[in-house]
PDB file of C-alpha atoms in Angstrom:
ATOM      1  CA  MET A  30      -3.933-249.975  -5.755  1.00 79.00           C
ATOM      2  CA  ALA A  31      -4.040-249.776  -1.918  1.00 91.00           C
ATOM      3  CA  ALA A  32      -7.730-249.087  -1.999  1.00 89.00           C
ATOM      4  CA  THR A  33      -8.386-252.101  -4.190  1.00 93.00           C
ATOM      5  CA  VAL A  34      -6.369-254.428  -1.900  1.00 96.00           C
ATOM      6  CA  LEU A  35      -8.127-253.105   1.205  1.00 96.00           C
ATOM      7  CA  ALA A  36     -11.572-253.435  -0.422  1.00 96.00           C
ATOM      8  CA  ALA A  37     -10.764-256.998  -1.520  1.00 97.00           C
ATOM      9  CA  THR A  38      -9.632-257.732   2.107  1.00 97.00           C
ATOM     10  CA  ALA A  39     -12.899-256.317   3.350  1.00 97.00           C
ATOM     11  CA  LEU A  40     -14.879-258.546   0.943  1.00 97.00           C
ATOM     12  CA  ALA A  41     -12.944-261.623   2.072  1.00 98.00           C
ATOM     13  CA  GLY A  42     -13.628-260.804   5.728  1.00 98.00           C
ATOM     14  CA  LEU A  43     -17.314-260.313   5.061  1.00 98.00           C
ATOM     15  CA  GLY A  44     -17.510-263.587   3.193  1.00 98.00           C
ATOM     16  CA  ALA A  45     -15.833-265.404   6.070  1.00 98.00           C
ATOM     17  CA  ALA A  46     -18.277-263.756   8.495  1.00 98.00           C
ATOM     18  CA  VAL A  47     -21.234-265.047   6.492  1.00 98.00           C
ATOM     19  CA  VAL A  48     -19.773-268.574   6.629  1.00 98.00           C
ATOM     20  CA  CYS A  49     -19.511-268.242  10.451  1.00 97.00           C
ATOM     21  CA  LEU A  50     -23.125-267.097  10.704  1.00 96.00           C
ATOM     22  CA  ILE A  51     -24.339-270.017   8.548  1.00 96.00           C
ATOM     23  CA  GLN A  52     -22.342-272.369  10.739  1.00 96.00           C
ATOM     24  CA  LEU A  53     -23.863-270.939  13.910  1.00 94.00           C
ATOM     25  CA  HIS A  54     -27.374-271.506  12.605  1.00 93.00           C
ATOM     26  CA  ARG A  55     -26.466-275.031  11.618  1.00 93.00           C
ATOM     27  CA  LEU A  56     -24.740-275.985  14.892  1.00 92.00           C
ATOM     28  CA  GLU A  57     -27.285-274.485  17.278  1.00 88.00           C
ATOM     29  CA  PRO A  58     -30.832-275.268  16.115  1.00 85.00           C
ATOM     30  CA  ASP A  59     -32.109-274.532  19.651  1.00 86.00           C
ATOM     31  CA  VAL A  60     -31.576-270.810  19.030  1.00 88.00           C
ATOM     32  CA  ALA A  61     -34.811-269.672  17.367  1.00 89.00           C
ATOM     33  CA  PRO A  62     -34.028-267.420  14.374  1.00 91.00           C
ATOM     34  CA  VAL A  63     -37.382-265.633  14.536  1.00 92.00           C
ATOM     35  CA  HIS A  64     -37.228-264.870  18.237  1.00 89.00           C
ATOM     36  CA  ASP A  65     -33.707-265.112  19.611  1.00 91.00           C
ATOM     37  CA  PRO A  66     -30.970-262.538  19.090  1.00 91.00           C
ATOM     38  CA  VAL A  67     -27.883-263.568  17.110  1.00 94.00           C
ATOM     39  CA  SER A  68     -25.850-262.751  20.234  1.00 92.00           C
ATOM     40  CA  ASN A  69     -27.387-265.757  21.998  1.00 91.00           C
ATOM     41  CA  TYR A  70     -24.966-267.831  19.948  1.00 92.00           C
ATOM     42  CA  GLY A  71     -22.123-265.987  21.671  1.00 89.00           C
ATOM     43  CA  ALA A  72     -23.170-267.320  25.060  1.00 87.00           C
ATOM     44  CA  GLY A  73     -23.582-270.913  23.901  1.00 85.00           C
ATOM     45  CA  PRO A  74     -21.247-273.880  23.259  1.00 89.00           C
ATOM     46  CA  HIS A  75     -20.199-272.592  19.842  1.00 90.00           C
ATOM     47  CA  ALA A  76     -19.384-269.064  20.986  1.00 93.00           C
ATOM     48  CA  ASN A  77     -16.096-269.064  19.058  1.00 96.00           C
ATOM     49  CA  TRP A  78     -18.024-268.957  15.768  1.00 97.00           C
ATOM     50  CA  TYR A  79     -19.973-265.910  17.065  1.00 96.00           C
ATOM     51  CA  ARG A  80     -16.813-264.130  18.212  1.00 97.00           C
ATOM     52  CA  ALA A  81     -15.134-264.912  14.874  1.00 97.00           C
ATOM     53  CA  GLN A  82     -17.970-263.390  12.868  1.00 97.00           C
ATOM     54  CA  VAL A  83     -18.164-260.099  14.850  1.00 98.00           C
ATOM     55  CA  ILE A  84     -14.388-259.707  14.713  1.00 98.00           C
ATOM     56  CA  LEU A  85     -14.392-260.485  10.951  1.00 98.00           C
ATOM     57  CA  VAL A  86     -17.144-257.840  10.330  1.00 98.00           C
ATOM     58  CA  GLY A  87     -15.203-255.324  12.442  1.00 98.00           C
ATOM     59  CA  LEU A  88     -11.911-255.929  10.707  1.00 98.00           C
ATOM     60  CA  ALA A  89     -13.578-255.881   7.271  1.00 98.00           C
ATOM     61  CA  THR A  90     -15.173-252.540   8.121  1.00 98.00           C
ATOM     62  CA  ALA A  91     -11.854-251.130   9.216  1.00 98.00           C
ATOM     63  CA  ALA A  92     -10.212-252.288   5.987  1.00 97.00           C
ATOM     64  CA  LEU A  93     -13.045-250.652   4.053  1.00 97.00           C
ATOM     65  CA  TRP A  94     -12.597-247.421   5.913  1.00 97.00           C
ATOM     66  CA  PHE A  95      -8.879-247.333   5.220  1.00 96.00           C
ATOM     67  CA  GLY A  96      -9.621-248.163   1.550  1.00 95.00           C
ATOM     68  CA  LEU A  97     -12.037-245.282   1.282  1.00 94.00           C
ATOM     69  CA  ARG A  98      -9.464-242.950   2.923  1.00 94.00           C
ATOM     70  CA  SER A  99      -6.723-244.065   0.511  1.00 92.00           C
ATOM     71  CA  ALA A 100      -9.057-243.295  -2.426  1.00 90.00           C
ATOM     72  CA  ASP A 101     -10.039-239.916  -0.949  1.00 90.00           C
ATOM     73  CA  LEU A 102     -13.626-241.127  -0.647  1.00 87.00           C
ATOM     74  CA  ASP A 103     -13.923-240.833   3.156  1.00 82.00           C
ATOM     75  CA  GLY A 104     -16.649-238.227   3.087  1.00 81.00           C
ATOM     76  CA  ASP A 105     -19.545-237.366   5.332  1.00 81.00           C
ATOM     77  CA  GLY A 106     -20.222-240.065   7.935  1.00 86.00           C
ATOM     78  CA  SER A 107     -17.104-242.160   7.297  1.00 90.00           C
ATOM     79  CA  ALA A 108     -16.010-241.819  10.923  1.00 94.00           C
ATOM     80  CA  TRP A 109     -19.025-243.805  11.947  1.00 96.00           C
ATOM     81  CA  LEU A 110     -17.452-246.823  10.149  1.00 97.00           C
ATOM     82  CA  VAL A 111     -14.637-246.611  12.754  1.00 97.00           C
ATOM     83  CA  VAL A 112     -17.198-246.616  15.580  1.00 97.00           C
ATOM     84  CA  PHE A 113     -18.939-249.623  14.032  1.00 98.00           C
ATOM     85  CA  ALA A 114     -15.676-251.493  13.509  1.00 98.00           C
ATOM     86  CA  LEU A 115     -14.532-250.907  17.103  1.00 98.00           C
ATOM     87  CA  SER A 116     -17.926-251.900  18.579  1.00 98.00           C
ATOM     88  CA  ARG A 117     -18.019-255.122  16.547  1.00 98.00           C
ATOM     89  CA  VAL A 118     -14.514-256.207  17.493  1.00 98.00           C
ATOM     90  CA  SER A 119     -15.050-255.230  21.175  1.00 97.00           C
ATOM     91  CA  ILE A 120     -18.355-257.078  21.551  1.00 97.00           C
ATOM     92  CA  ALA A 121     -16.548-260.391  21.067  1.00 96.00           C
ATOM     93  CA  ALA A 122     -15.160-260.060  24.662  1.00 96.00           C
ATOM     94  CA  PHE A 123     -18.582-259.426  26.264  1.00 95.00           C
ATOM     95  CA  PRO A 124     -21.161-262.223  25.933  1.00 93.00           C
ATOM     96  CA  THR A 125     -24.818-261.406  26.264  1.00 92.00           C
ATOM     97  CA  ASP A 126     -26.924-262.483  29.250  1.00 89.00           C
ATOM     98  CA  LEU A 127     -29.284-265.306  28.151  1.00 86.00           C
ATOM     99  CA  PRO A 128     -32.952-265.003  29.088  1.00 80.00           C
ATOM    100  CA  GLY A 129     -33.565-266.010  32.675  1.00 78.00           C
ATOM    101  CA  ALA A 130     -29.905-265.715  33.625  1.00 81.00           C
ATOM    102  CA  GLU A 131     -28.580-263.266  36.208  1.00 88.00           C
ATOM    103  CA  ARG A 132     -27.644-259.867  34.777  1.00 90.00           C
ATOM    104  CA  THR A 133     -23.933-259.340  34.490  1.00 94.00           C
ATOM    105  CA  ALA A 134     -21.566-256.440  33.798  1.00 95.00           C
ATOM    106  CA  ALA A 135     -20.448-258.191  30.599  1.00 93.00           C
ATOM    107  CA  GLY A 136     -24.044-258.473  29.425  1.00 93.00           C
ATOM    108  CA  ILE A 137     -24.644-254.709  30.047  1.00 94.00           C
ATOM    109  CA  VAL A 138     -21.501-253.823  28.112  1.00 96.00           C
ATOM    110  CA  HIS A 139     -22.616-256.165  25.368  1.00 95.00           C
ATOM    111  CA  ASN A 140     -25.912-254.335  25.057  1.00 93.00           C
ATOM    112  CA  LEU A 141     -24.229-250.942  24.951  1.00 96.00           C
ATOM    113  CA  LEU A 142     -21.827-252.102  22.255  1.00 96.00           C
ATOM    114  CA  ALA A 143     -24.745-253.538  20.270  1.00 95.00           C
ATOM    115  CA  VAL A 144     -26.548-250.201  20.412  1.00 95.00           C
ATOM    116  CA  ALA A 145     -23.334-248.473  19.274  1.00 96.00           C
ATOM    117  CA  ALA A 146     -23.012-250.926  16.381  1.00 97.00           C
ATOM    118  CA  PHE A 147     -26.605-250.640  15.196  1.00 95.00           C
ATOM    119  CA  GLY A 148     -26.610-246.845  15.436  1.00 96.00           C
ATOM    120  CA  SER A 149     -23.163-246.182  13.951  1.00 97.00           C
ATOM    121  CA  VAL A 150     -23.650-248.340  10.865  1.00 97.00           C
ATOM    122  CA  ALA A 151     -27.104-246.832  10.280  1.00 96.00           C
ATOM    123  CA  VAL A 152     -25.593-243.330  10.276  1.00 96.00           C
ATOM    124  CA  ALA A 153     -22.638-244.428   8.154  1.00 95.00           C
ATOM    125  CA  ALA A 154     -24.792-246.205   5.584  1.00 95.00           C
ATOM    126  CA  SER A 155     -27.280-243.335   5.253  1.00 92.00           C
ATOM    127  CA  THR A 156     -24.825-240.395   5.510  1.00 93.00           C
ATOM    128  CA  LEU A 157     -21.732-241.781   3.832  1.00 90.00           C
ATOM    129  CA  GLY A 158     -23.885-243.764   1.394  1.00 86.00           C
ATOM    130  CA  GLY A 159     -25.658-240.559   0.400  1.00 85.00           C
ATOM    131  CA  TRP A 160     -22.369-238.641   0.072  1.00 88.00           C
ATOM    132  CA  LEU A 161     -20.817-241.386  -2.088  1.00 88.00           C
ATOM    133  CA  ALA A 162     -23.917-241.589  -4.240  1.00 84.00           C
ATOM    134  CA  ASP A 163     -23.526-237.898  -5.060  1.00 84.00           C
ATOM    135  CA  THR A 164     -19.811-238.240  -5.740  1.00 84.00           C
ATOM    136  CA  PRO A 165     -18.937-238.343  -9.480  1.00 82.00           C
ATOM    137  CA  GLU A 166     -16.035-240.731  -8.847  1.00 81.00           C
ATOM    138  CA  TRP A 167     -18.335-243.340  -7.243  1.00 82.00           C
ATOM    139  CA  SER A 168     -19.106-246.392  -9.323  1.00 80.00           C
ATOM    140  CA  PHE A 169     -22.728-247.155  -8.552  1.00 79.00           C
ATOM    141  CA  ASP A 170     -26.004-245.590  -9.498  1.00 73.00           C
ATOM    142  CA  GLY A 171     -26.855-242.922  -6.920  1.00 75.00           C
ATOM    143  CA  ALA A 172     -30.478-243.876  -6.313  1.00 80.00           C
ATOM    144  CA  GLY A 173     -29.931-247.612  -5.828  1.00 85.00           C
ATOM    145  CA  TYR A 174     -26.882-247.198  -3.571  1.00 88.00           C
ATOM    146  CA  ARG A 175     -28.661-244.527  -1.556  1.00 90.00           C
ATOM    147  CA  TRP A 176     -31.667-246.826  -1.160  1.00 91.00           C
ATOM    148  CA  LEU A 177     -29.518-249.634   0.178  1.00 93.00           C
ATOM    149  CA  GLY A 178     -27.956-247.313   2.756  1.00 93.00           C
ATOM    150  CA  GLY A 179     -31.405-246.211   3.800  1.00 94.00           C
ATOM    151  CA  LEU A 180     -32.476-249.827   4.257  1.00 96.00           C
ATOM    152  CA  VAL A 181     -29.623-250.349   6.714  1.00 96.00           C
ATOM    153  CA  ALA A 182     -30.864-247.357   8.712  1.00 96.00           C
ATOM    154  CA  PHE A 183     -34.466-248.595   8.478  1.00 96.00           C
ATOM    155  CA  THR A 184     -33.637-252.067   9.821  1.00 96.00           C
ATOM    156  CA  ALA A 185     -31.671-250.492  12.663  1.00 95.00           C
ATOM    157  CA  VAL A 186     -34.660-248.393  13.651  1.00 94.00           C
ATOM    158  CA  ALA A 187     -36.885-251.510  13.285  1.00 93.00           C
ATOM    159  CA  LEU A 188     -34.525-253.274  15.791  1.00 91.00           C
ATOM    160  CA  ALA A 189     -35.015-250.513  18.338  1.00 89.00           C
ATOM    161  CA  VAL A 190     -38.783-250.749  17.917  1.00 89.00           C
ATOM    162  CA  ALA A 191     -38.760-254.535  18.224  1.00 87.00           C
ATOM    163  CA  TRP A 192     -36.609-254.257  21.373  1.00 84.00           C
ATOM    164  CA  LEU A 193     -38.685-251.599  23.071  1.00 83.00           C
ATOM    165  CA  ALA A 194     -42.109-252.764  21.937  1.00 77.00           C
ATOM    166  CA  PRO A 195     -44.549-255.022  23.836  1.00 68.00           C
ATOM    167  CA  CYS A 196     -43.889-258.762  23.906  1.00 69.00           C
ATOM    168  CA  ALA A 197     -46.069-259.515  20.834  1.00 58.00           C
ATOM    169  CA  ILE A 198     -43.715-257.495  18.606  1.00 58.00           C
ATOM    170  CA  ARG A 199     -40.567-258.396  20.480  1.00 67.00           C
ATOM    171  CA  THR A 200     -41.223-261.996  19.569  1.00 82.00           C
ATOM    172  CA  PHE A 201     -39.894-261.154  16.118  1.00 89.00           C
ATOM    173  CA  PHE A 202     -36.665-259.468  17.321  1.00 90.00           C
ATOM    174  CA  GLY A 203     -34.457-262.335  16.007  1.00 92.00           C
ATOM    175  CA  LEU A 204     -35.914-262.081  12.533  1.00 94.00           C
ATOM    176  CA  VAL A 205     -35.523-258.282  12.425  1.00 93.00           C
ATOM    177  CA  GLU A 206     -31.938-258.589  13.604  1.00 95.00           C
ATOM    178  CA  ARG A 207     -31.140-261.157  10.917  1.00 96.00           C
ATOM    179  CA  CYS A 208     -32.622-258.796   8.327  1.00 96.00           C
ATOM    180  CA  TRP A 209     -30.327-256.080   9.692  1.00 97.00           C
ATOM    181  CA  TYR A 210     -27.335-258.442   9.406  1.00 97.00           C
ATOM    182  CA  ALA A 211     -28.230-259.197   5.827  1.00 97.00           C
ATOM    183  CA  VAL A 212     -28.561-255.618   4.641  1.00 97.00           C
ATOM    184  CA  MET A 213     -25.609-254.378   6.726  1.00 98.00           C
ATOM    185  CA  ILE A 214     -23.274-256.987   5.236  1.00 98.00           C
ATOM    186  CA  LEU A 215     -24.716-256.351   1.755  1.00 97.00           C
ATOM    187  CA  TRP A 216     -24.146-252.616   2.075  1.00 96.00           C
ATOM    188  CA  LEU A 217     -20.549-253.105   3.256  1.00 97.00           C
ATOM    189  CA  ALA A 218     -19.926-255.617   0.450  1.00 97.00           C
ATOM    190  CA  VAL A 219     -21.398-253.340  -2.236  1.00 95.00           C
ATOM    191  CA  THR A 220     -19.334-250.443  -0.892  1.00 95.00           C
ATOM    192  CA  ALA A 221     -16.198-252.620  -1.123  1.00 96.00           C
ATOM    193  CA  ILE A 222     -17.091-253.669  -4.703  1.00 95.00           C
ATOM    194  CA  GLY A 223     -17.659-250.030  -5.566  1.00 92.00           C
ATOM    195  CA  LEU A 224     -14.196-249.219  -4.344  1.00 92.00           C
ATOM    196  CA  ILE A 225     -12.710-252.064  -6.417  1.00 92.00           C
ATOM    197  CA  VAL A 226     -14.422-251.248  -9.674  1.00 88.00           C
ATOM    198  CA  GLY A 227     -14.033-247.516  -9.261  1.00 74.00           C
TER     199      GLY A 227
END
């Protein structure tokens, strides 16, 4: 029962985060989705929507982790969900440095927390996802769920490549990050649904 309530709470939080992301894209058309990072919204006039969505994703992830623990499904890699949750909630307090602006301590912390978030959820999705897929009590087909976790890891690696690559590839960083957002939220949501139906 506790696992179901926590998973439902996680789903509600993820749904609210998606609403915040849609609102950000609607309110700030000057942020280019193909080029600009999502975090640029957090340094603009509608930063509260950005802060709300990262906190919602972090709290939803924490609820999911507690739900998995209460169902005895906190296997390999589940601790990385905690790292991801903490990094998402913490990043709300550290806005990014916009292009051309002076570099700040808050911007540096923001980048470090972003790296922690991208890396931790990639490890959680691939490791915990694989462990859950092999667990008889888990609700979803092993291959499909494992594939989705691998896609989270793939988009995280693609983000690193887009960030470190020459300017021609870095031009598409915003698009790659939005793909990561989509598969990350989808994986968390599917995991929460798996906990509910299981």
